[in-house]
PDB file of C-alpha atoms in Angstrom:
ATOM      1  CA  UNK A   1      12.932  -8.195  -2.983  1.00  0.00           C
ATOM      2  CA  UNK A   2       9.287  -7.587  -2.954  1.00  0.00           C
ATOM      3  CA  UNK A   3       7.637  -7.409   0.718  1.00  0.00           C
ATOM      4  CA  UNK A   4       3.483  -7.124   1.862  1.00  0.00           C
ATOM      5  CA  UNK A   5       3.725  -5.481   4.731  1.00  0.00           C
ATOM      6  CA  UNK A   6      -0.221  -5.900   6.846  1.00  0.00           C
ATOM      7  CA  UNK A   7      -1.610  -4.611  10.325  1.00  0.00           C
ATOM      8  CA  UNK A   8      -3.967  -2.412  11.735  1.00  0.00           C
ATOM      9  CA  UNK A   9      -4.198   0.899  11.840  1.00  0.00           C
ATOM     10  CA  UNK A  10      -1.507   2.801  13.206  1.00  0.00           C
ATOM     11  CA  UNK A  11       0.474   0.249  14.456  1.00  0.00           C
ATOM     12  CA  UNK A  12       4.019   0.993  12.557  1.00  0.00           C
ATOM     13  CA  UNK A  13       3.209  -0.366   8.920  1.00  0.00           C
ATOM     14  CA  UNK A  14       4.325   2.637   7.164  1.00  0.00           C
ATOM     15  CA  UNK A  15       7.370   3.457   9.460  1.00  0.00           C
ATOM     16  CA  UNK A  16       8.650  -0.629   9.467  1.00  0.00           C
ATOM     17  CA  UNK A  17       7.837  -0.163   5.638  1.00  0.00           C
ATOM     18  CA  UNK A  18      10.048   3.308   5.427  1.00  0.00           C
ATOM     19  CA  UNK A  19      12.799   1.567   7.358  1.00  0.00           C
ATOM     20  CA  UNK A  20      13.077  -1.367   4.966  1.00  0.00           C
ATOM     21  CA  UNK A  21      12.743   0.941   1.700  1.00  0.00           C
ATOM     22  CA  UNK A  22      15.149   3.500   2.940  1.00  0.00           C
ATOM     23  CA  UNK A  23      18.159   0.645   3.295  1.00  0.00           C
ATOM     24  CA  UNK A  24      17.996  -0.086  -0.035  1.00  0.00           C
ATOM     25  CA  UNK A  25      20.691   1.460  -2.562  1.00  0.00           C
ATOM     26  CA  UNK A  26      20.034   3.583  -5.743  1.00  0.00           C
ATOM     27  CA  UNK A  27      16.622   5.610  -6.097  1.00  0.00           C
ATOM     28  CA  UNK A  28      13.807   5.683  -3.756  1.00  0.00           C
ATOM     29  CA  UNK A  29      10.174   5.868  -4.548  1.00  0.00           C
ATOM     30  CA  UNK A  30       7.428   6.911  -1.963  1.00  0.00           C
ATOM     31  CA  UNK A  31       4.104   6.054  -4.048  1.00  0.00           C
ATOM     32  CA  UNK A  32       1.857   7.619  -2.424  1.00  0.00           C
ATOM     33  CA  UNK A  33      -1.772   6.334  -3.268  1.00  0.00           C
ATOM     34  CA  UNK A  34      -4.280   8.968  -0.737  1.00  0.00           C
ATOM     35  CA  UNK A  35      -6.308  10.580  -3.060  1.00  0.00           C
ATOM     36  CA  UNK A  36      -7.316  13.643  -0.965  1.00  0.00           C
ATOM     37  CA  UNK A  37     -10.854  14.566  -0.513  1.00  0.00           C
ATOM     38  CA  UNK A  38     -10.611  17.615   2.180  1.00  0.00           C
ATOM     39  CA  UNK A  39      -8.490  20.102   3.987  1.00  0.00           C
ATOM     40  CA  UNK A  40      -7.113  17.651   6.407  1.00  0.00           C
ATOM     41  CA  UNK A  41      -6.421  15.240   3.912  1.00  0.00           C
ATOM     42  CA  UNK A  42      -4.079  17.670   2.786  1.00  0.00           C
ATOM     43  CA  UNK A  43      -2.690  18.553   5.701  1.00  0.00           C
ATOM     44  CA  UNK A  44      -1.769  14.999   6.377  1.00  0.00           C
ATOM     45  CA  UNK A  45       0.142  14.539   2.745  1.00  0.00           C
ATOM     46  CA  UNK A  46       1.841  17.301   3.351  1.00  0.00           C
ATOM     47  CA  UNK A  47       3.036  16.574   6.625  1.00  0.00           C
ATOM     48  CA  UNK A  48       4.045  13.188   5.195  1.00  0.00           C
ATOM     49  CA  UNK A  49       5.891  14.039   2.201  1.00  0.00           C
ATOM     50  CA  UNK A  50       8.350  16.507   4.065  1.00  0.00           C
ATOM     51  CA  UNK A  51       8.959  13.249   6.770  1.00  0.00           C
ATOM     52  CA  UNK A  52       9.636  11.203   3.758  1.00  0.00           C
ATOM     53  CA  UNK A  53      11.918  13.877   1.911  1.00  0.00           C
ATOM     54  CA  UNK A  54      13.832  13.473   4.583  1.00  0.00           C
ATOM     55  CA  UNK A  55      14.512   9.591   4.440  1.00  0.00           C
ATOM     56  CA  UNK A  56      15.469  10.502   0.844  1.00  0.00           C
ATOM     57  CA  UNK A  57      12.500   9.188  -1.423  1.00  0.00           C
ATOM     58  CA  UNK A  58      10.948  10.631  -4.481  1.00  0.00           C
ATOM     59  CA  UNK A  59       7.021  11.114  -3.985  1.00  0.00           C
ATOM     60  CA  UNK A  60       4.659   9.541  -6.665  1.00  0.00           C
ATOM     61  CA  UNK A  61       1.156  10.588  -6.033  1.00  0.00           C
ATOM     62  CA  UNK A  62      -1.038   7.718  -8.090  1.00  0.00           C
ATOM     63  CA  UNK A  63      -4.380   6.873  -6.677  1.00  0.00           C
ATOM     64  CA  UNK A  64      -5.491   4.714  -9.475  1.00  0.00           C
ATOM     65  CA  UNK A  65      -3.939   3.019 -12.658  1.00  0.00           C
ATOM     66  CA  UNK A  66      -0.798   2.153 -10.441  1.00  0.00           C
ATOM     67  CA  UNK A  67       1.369   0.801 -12.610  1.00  0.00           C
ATOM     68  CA  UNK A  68       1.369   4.555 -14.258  1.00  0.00           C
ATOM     69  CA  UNK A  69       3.738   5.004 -11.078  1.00  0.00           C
ATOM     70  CA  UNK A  70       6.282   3.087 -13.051  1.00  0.00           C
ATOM     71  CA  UNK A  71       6.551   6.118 -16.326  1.00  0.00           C
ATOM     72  CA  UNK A  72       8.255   8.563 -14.651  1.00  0.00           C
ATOM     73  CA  UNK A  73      10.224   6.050 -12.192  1.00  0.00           C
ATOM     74  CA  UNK A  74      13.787   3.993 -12.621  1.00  0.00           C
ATOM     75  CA  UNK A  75      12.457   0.297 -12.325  1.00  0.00           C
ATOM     76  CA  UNK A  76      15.408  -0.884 -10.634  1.00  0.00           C
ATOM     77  CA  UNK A  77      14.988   1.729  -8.227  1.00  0.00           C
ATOM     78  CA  UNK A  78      13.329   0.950  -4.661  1.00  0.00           C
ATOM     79  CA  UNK A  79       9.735   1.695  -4.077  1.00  0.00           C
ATOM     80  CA  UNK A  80       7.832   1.688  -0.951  1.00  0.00           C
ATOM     81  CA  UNK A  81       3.271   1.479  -2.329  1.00  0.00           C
ATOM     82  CA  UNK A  82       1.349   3.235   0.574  1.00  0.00           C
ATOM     83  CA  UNK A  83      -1.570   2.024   0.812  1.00  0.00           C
ATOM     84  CA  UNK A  84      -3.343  -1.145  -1.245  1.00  0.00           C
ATOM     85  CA  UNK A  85      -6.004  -0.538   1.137  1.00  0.00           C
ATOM     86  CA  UNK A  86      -6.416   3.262  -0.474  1.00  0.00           C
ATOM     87  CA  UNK A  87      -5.834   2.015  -3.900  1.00  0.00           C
ATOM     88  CA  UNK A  88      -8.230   0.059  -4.090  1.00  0.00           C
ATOM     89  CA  UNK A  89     -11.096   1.947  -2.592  1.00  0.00           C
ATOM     90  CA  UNK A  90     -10.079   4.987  -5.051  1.00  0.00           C
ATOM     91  CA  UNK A  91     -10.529   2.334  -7.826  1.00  0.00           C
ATOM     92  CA  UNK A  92     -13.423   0.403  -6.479  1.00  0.00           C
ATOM     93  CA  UNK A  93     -15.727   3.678  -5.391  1.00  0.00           C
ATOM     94  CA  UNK A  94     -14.750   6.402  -8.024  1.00  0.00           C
ATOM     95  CA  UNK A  95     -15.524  10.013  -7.626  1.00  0.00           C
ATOM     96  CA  UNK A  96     -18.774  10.398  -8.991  1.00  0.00           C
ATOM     97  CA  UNK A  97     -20.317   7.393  -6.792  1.00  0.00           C
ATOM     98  CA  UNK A  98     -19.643   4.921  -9.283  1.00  0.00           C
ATOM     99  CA  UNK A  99     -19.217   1.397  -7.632  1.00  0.00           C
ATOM    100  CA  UNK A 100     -16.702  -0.848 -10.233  1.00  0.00           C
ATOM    101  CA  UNK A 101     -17.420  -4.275  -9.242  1.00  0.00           C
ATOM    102  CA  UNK A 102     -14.326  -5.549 -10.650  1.00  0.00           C
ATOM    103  CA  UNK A 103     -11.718  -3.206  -8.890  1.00  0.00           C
ATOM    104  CA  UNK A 104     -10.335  -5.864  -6.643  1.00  0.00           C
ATOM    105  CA  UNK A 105      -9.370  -8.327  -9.807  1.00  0.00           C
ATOM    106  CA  UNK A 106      -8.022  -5.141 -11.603  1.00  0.00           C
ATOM    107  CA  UNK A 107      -5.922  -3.763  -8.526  1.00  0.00           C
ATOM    108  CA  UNK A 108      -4.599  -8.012  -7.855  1.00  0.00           C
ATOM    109  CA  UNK A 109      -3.266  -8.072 -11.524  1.00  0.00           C
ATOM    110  CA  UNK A 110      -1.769  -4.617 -11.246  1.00  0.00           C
ATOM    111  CA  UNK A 111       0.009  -5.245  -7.892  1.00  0.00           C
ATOM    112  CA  UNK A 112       1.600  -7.915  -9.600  1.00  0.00           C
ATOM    113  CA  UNK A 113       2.823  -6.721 -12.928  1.00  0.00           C
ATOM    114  CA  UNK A 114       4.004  -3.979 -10.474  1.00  0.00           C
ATOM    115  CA  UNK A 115       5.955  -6.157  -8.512  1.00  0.00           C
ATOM    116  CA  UNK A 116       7.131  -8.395 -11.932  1.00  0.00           C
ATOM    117  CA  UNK A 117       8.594  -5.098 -13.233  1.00  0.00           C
ATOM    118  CA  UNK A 118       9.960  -3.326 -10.193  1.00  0.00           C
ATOM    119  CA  UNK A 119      10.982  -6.538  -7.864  1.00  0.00           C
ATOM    120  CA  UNK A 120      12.440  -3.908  -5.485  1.00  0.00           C
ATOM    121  CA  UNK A 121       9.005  -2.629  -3.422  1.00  0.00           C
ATOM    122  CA  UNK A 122       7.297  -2.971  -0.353  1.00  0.00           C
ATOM    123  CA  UNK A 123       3.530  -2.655  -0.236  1.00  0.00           C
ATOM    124  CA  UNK A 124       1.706  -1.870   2.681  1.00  0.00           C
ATOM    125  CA  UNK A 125      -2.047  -2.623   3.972  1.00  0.00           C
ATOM    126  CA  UNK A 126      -4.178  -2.195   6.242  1.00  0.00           C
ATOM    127  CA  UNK A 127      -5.910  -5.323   7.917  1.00  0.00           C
ATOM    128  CA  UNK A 128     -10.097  -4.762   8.189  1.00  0.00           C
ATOM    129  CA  UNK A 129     -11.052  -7.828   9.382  1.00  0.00           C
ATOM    130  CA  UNK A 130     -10.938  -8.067  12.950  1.00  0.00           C
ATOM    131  CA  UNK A 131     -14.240  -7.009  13.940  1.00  0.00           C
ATOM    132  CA  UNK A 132     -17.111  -9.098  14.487  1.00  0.00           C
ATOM    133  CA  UNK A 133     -19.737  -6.290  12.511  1.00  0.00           C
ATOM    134  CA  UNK A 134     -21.526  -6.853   9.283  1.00  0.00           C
ATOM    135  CA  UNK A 135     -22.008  -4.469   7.047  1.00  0.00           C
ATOM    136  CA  UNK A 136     -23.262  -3.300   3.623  1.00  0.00           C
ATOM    137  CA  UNK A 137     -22.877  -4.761   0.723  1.00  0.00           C
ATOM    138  CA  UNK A 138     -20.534  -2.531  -1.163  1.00  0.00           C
ATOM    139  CA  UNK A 139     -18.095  -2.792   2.557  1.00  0.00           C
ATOM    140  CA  UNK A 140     -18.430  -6.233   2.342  1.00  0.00           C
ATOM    141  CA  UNK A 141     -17.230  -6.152  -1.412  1.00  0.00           C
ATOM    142  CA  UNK A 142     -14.573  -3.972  -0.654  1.00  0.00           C
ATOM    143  CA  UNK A 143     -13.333  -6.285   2.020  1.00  0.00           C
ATOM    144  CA  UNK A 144     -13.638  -9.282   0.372  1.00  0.00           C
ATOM    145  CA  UNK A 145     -11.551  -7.711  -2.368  1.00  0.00           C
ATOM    146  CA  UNK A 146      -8.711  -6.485  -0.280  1.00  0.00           C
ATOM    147  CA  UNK A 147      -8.690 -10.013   1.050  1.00  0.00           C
ATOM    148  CA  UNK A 148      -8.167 -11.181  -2.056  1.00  0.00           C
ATOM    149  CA  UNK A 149      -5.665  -9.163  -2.941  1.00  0.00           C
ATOM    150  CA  UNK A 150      -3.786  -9.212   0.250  1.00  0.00           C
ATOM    151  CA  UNK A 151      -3.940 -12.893  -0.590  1.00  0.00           C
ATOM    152  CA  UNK A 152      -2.374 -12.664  -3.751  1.00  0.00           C
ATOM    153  CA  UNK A 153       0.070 -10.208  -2.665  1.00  0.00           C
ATOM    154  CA  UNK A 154       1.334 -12.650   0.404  1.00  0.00           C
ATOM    155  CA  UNK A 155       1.707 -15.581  -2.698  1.00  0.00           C
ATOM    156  CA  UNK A 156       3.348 -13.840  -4.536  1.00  0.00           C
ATOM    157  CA  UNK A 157       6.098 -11.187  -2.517  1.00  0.00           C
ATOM    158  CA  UNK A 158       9.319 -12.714  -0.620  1.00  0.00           C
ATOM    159  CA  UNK A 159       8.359 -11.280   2.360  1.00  0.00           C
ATOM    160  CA  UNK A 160       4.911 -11.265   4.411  1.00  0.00           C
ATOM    161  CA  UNK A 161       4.863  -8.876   7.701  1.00  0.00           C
ATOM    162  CA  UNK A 162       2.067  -8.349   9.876  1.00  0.00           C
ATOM    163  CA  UNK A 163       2.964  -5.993  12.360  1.00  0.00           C
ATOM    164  CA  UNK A 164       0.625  -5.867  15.528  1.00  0.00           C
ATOM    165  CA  UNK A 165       0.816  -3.279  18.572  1.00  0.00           C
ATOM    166  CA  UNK A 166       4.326  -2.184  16.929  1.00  0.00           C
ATOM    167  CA  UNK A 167       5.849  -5.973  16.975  1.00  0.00           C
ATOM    168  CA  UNK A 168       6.741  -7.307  13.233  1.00  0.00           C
ATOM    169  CA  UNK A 169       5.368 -10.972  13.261  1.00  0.00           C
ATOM    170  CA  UNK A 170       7.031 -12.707  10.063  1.00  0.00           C
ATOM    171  CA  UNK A 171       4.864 -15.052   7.918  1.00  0.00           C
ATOM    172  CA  UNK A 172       6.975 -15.645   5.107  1.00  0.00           C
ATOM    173  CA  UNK A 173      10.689 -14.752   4.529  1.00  0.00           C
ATOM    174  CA  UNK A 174      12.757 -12.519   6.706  1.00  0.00           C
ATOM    175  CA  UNK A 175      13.661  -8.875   7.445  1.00  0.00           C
ATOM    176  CA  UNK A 176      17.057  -7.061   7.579  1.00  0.00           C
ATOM    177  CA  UNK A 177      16.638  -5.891  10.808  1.00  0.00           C
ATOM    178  CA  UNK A 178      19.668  -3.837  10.816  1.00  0.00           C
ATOM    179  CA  UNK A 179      17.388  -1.206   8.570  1.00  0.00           C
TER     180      UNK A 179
END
C-alpha cells in the first residue's frame, strides 16, 4: 500500500511514517534522501540511522536518481522515502550551483515508477506553503515543483496523511492505527 505522508516541520511525519513502515512484514527499507553538506548534517544521519536500526530497517542513502534505491533492494520489501522535499532540492539545485529547471517533472515521474514497482512505501514531505512571504524565483520554482509533485503523489498513493501539531488528519484512505 503506497502512503504520502505531508506536514510541517517537525511535527511527527517521519516517526507516524516509521510506525506505519515498521508494521509491515518481510524487509524494511529506510531510503534516506539528505545529502549531507556539513558536520552537523552528519551528525544528524548518524543519529538517525542507529534510531532506525533499531526499528529494524535497512538504510539506502540516494539523494538523486531514486529509483537507483530499488538495485540493491527486494521490491516486495517495505520502504519508508525520507524526504521528497530533500530529493528534490538535491535534484533541482545540484552541487556545483547548477539550477535544472525540470527537476520537479523528473522527481513526479520517478516517485511514481517508484511506487508502480515497489507498491509497499510510504513517502514523506514536508509542507512549505503556509507562509504569506514571496520569494525568489528559483524558491518559488522549487515550491511550485514540490506542489506538483505532492500533487501527484496524493493522486496517485492509497493513503494521503497530513499530520499537524502531532495529530494525523486523513485525506484519502485510512491508517492501521494499531502500528
Amino acid at each position: 500500500m503506497s502512503i504520502f505522508i505531508s506536514g510541517g516541520c517537525k511535527n511527527g511525519k517521519s516517526t507516524l511514517a516509521e510506525r506505519i513502515a515498521s508494521a509491515s512484514a518481510g524487509p524494511r527499507y529506510y531510503v534516506a534522501t539528505m545529502i549531507p553538506h556539513d558536520g552537523e548534517d552528519e551528525a544528524r544521519i548518524r543519529r538517525h540511522r542507529l534510531a532506525r536500526r533499531e526499528l529494524g530497517f535497512t538504510t539506502i542513502e540516494c539523494g538523486r536518481s531514486i529509483l537507483d534505491a530499488l538495485q540493491s533492494a527486494d521490491t516486495a520489501g517495505a520502504f519508508l522515502i525520507d524526504s521528497v522535499t530533500a530529493l528534490l532540492a538535491n535534484e533541482m539545485f545540484t552541487e556545483g550551483g547548477a539550477f535544472v529547471p525540470n527537476a520537479a517533472d523528473m522527481v513526479a515521474r520517478d516517485l511514481l515508477a517508484f511506487i508502480a514497482k515497489a507498491p509497499d512505501t510510504v513517502l514523506v514531505s514536508d509542507d512549505i506553503f503556509q507562509d504569506a512571504g514571496l520569494y525568489d524565483e528559483w524558491t518559488e520554482r522549487y515550491r511550485a515543483g514540490l506542489g506538483m509533485i505532492g500533487c501527484s503523489l496524493a493522486k496517485a498513493c492509497d493513503r494521503v496523511i497530513e499530520v499537524v501539531a502531532g495529530q494525523a488528519i486523513i485525506y484519502k484512505g485510512d491508517v492501521p492505527w494499531n502500528c
